[in-house]
Every structure is written in C-alpha cells, then in structure tokens.
Short mmCIF file of C-alpha atoms in Angstrom, two decimals:
data_model
loop_
_atom_site.label_atom_id
_atom_site.label_comp_id
_atom_site.label_asym_id
_atom_site.label_seq_id
_atom_site.Cartn_x
_atom_site.Cartn_y
_atom_site.Cartn_z
CA UNK A 12 101.90 79.17 109.16
CA UNK A 13 101.29 83.33 109.78
CA UNK A 14 98.49 85.52 109.09
CA UNK A 15 99.29 89.32 109.05
CA UNK A 16 95.96 91.36 109.43
CA UNK A 17 96.57 94.75 107.68
CA UNK A 18 94.35 98.14 107.91
CA UNK A 19 93.76 100.15 105.37
CA UNK A 20 91.41 103.37 106.12
CA UNK A 21 88.38 103.79 103.62
CA UNK A 22 89.00 107.19 102.88
CA UNK A 23 92.51 106.50 102.13
CA UNK A 24 91.15 103.98 99.16
CA UNK A 25 92.49 104.65 95.78
CA UNK A 26 95.29 107.12 97.23
CA UNK A 27 98.91 105.89 97.77
CA UNK A 28 100.15 109.21 98.50
CA UNK A 29 100.47 107.86 102.25
CA UNK A 30 103.30 105.49 102.90
CA UNK A 31 101.69 104.55 106.37
CA UNK A 32 98.53 102.98 104.67
CA UNK A 33 97.97 99.93 104.91
CA UNK A 34 99.45 99.46 108.10
CA UNK A 35 99.74 96.23 110.47
CA UNK A 36 97.46 95.27 113.03
CA UNK A 37 99.87 92.38 114.11
CA UNK A 38 100.67 88.90 113.02
CA UNK A 39 98.80 85.99 114.13
CA UNK A 40 99.22 81.89 113.72
CA UNK A 41 95.64 81.07 112.87
CA UNK A 42 93.50 82.56 110.38
CA UNK A 43 90.62 82.17 112.79
CA UNK A 44 92.37 84.60 115.41
CA UNK A 45 93.34 86.98 112.37
CA UNK A 46 89.29 87.08 111.55
CA UNK A 47 88.53 87.52 114.93
CA UNK A 48 90.72 90.46 115.21
CA UNK A 49 89.30 91.97 112.14
CA UNK A 50 85.38 91.50 113.24
CA UNK A 51 86.78 93.56 116.33
CA UNK A 52 88.08 96.45 114.30
CA UNK A 53 85.02 96.76 112.12
CA UNK A 54 82.72 96.54 115.14
CA UNK A 55 84.36 98.88 117.37
CA UNK A 56 83.82 101.26 114.49
CA UNK A 57 80.40 100.72 113.98
CA UNK A 58 79.30 100.59 117.71
CA UNK A 59 81.01 103.92 118.36
CA UNK A 60 79.03 105.19 115.53
CA UNK A 61 75.79 104.08 115.82
CA UNK A 62 73.09 106.64 117.37
CA UNK A 63 69.62 105.98 118.48
CA UNK A 64 67.24 105.73 115.56
CA UNK A 65 69.96 104.92 113.00
CA UNK A 66 69.23 102.61 110.13
CA UNK A 67 71.61 99.90 108.70
CA UNK A 68 72.32 101.83 105.63
CA UNK A 69 72.95 104.89 107.10
CA UNK A 70 75.60 103.20 109.60
CA UNK A 71 77.27 101.26 106.93
CA UNK A 72 77.85 104.11 104.65
CA UNK A 73 79.45 105.74 107.30
CA UNK A 74 81.59 102.83 107.64
CA UNK A 75 82.28 102.85 104.06
CA UNK A 76 83.43 106.50 104.05
CA UNK A 77 85.44 106.50 107.33
CA UNK A 78 85.88 103.27 108.94
CA UNK A 79 89.08 100.83 108.94
CA UNK A 80 89.01 98.20 106.58
CA UNK A 81 90.85 95.14 107.63
CA UNK A 82 92.39 92.12 105.55
CA UNK A 83 94.29 89.17 105.86
CA UNK A 84 97.40 88.82 104.56
CA UNK A 85 99.51 85.41 104.37
CA UNK A 86 103.30 85.83 105.28
CA UNK A 87 105.74 83.43 103.91
CA UNK A 88 103.95 81.70 101.30
CA UNK A 89 100.73 81.11 103.41
CA UNK A 90 97.71 80.87 101.80
CA UNK A 91 94.73 82.52 103.52
CA UNK A 92 91.52 80.03 103.43
CA UNK A 93 88.90 81.93 104.50
CA UNK A 94 89.49 85.61 104.10
CA UNK A 95 87.75 88.80 105.73
CA UNK A 96 85.85 91.46 103.99
CA UNK A 97 85.15 94.38 106.09
CA UNK A 98 82.80 95.70 103.95
CA UNK A 99 80.78 92.40 104.05
CA UNK A 100 81.25 92.20 107.75
CA UNK A 101 80.17 95.81 108.12
CA UNK A 102 76.79 95.31 105.94
CA UNK A 103 75.68 92.07 108.24
CA UNK A 104 76.71 93.73 111.57
CA UNK A 105 74.99 96.87 110.72
CA UNK A 106 71.85 95.05 110.27
CA UNK A 107 72.19 93.20 113.36
CA UNK A 108 73.14 96.58 115.37
CA UNK A 109 70.28 98.54 113.96
CA UNK A 110 67.52 96.06 114.83
CA UNK A 111 64.63 97.45 117.02
CA UNK A 112 65.49 94.58 119.44
CA UNK A 113 68.75 96.17 120.05
CA UNK A 114 68.99 98.08 123.37
CA UNK A 115 71.12 100.54 122.06
CA UNK A 116 69.36 101.35 118.89
CA UNK A 117 65.88 102.39 120.38
CA UNK A 118 63.79 103.87 117.51
CA UNK A 119 62.84 107.22 117.61
CA UNK A 120 59.34 108.08 117.61
CA UNK A 121 57.79 110.62 115.46
CA UNK A 122 56.00 113.32 117.76
CA UNK A 123 53.27 115.39 116.11
CA UNK A 124 51.98 118.34 117.64
CA UNK A 125 47.94 118.48 117.70
CA UNK A 126 46.84 122.15 117.43
#
C-alpha cells in the first residue's frame, strides 16, 4: 500500500491556473505516517504564524487564507481509511496553541493610563 501526501495552497483553492498545484510531499507506506506528515505541515504554519495574545479564530483564519492544505491520496487503488482534514486539524490545533497555558502565547494585558 502507498499513500501520497498532496498539498494545495489555501490561497490557490478554486483556481486551476497553476499547473504546480497541488504538489506532492511524498509517498508513504503507512497511512499513519502520511497523517503525521500532514499534521506537521499544518502545525508548522500555525506555530510560525502565531503571535503573543492571538486568539484561535484569528490564527485559523490566517491558515484558511495562506496555509498549505495537505491531504492524502491512495495510490494504485489503495483506499484511504482515516484520511486527513487540514482545516479540521488547524481548527483543533489553533485552540491548543492559543490557550493561556501555552508559554508561546502569553495573553496581552491591557494597560490603561490613570489621569
């Protein structure tokens, strides 16, 4: 069995004007391995895009607009059983990354001047 990870740029979705999209990120013998690669691609975008104090809905909106959307194709008639949703994973991961307990996302404190 072989599972091919394909990547579509979210900012190219719906446009077939570029012959380089989607493109392959590799072929893997196990579906679990392909899913791990897909998760790493989405997580890489999210962690690089995250700024201190950002809320999950803001981060995932960036992903919807600019992120890479990986998916899994079975090759040679192999059926993808579990599959992968880049958008679904981004939504879940954004909530985790944007929690106040995440040391990479310290919430901004509003400072008001007193007269």
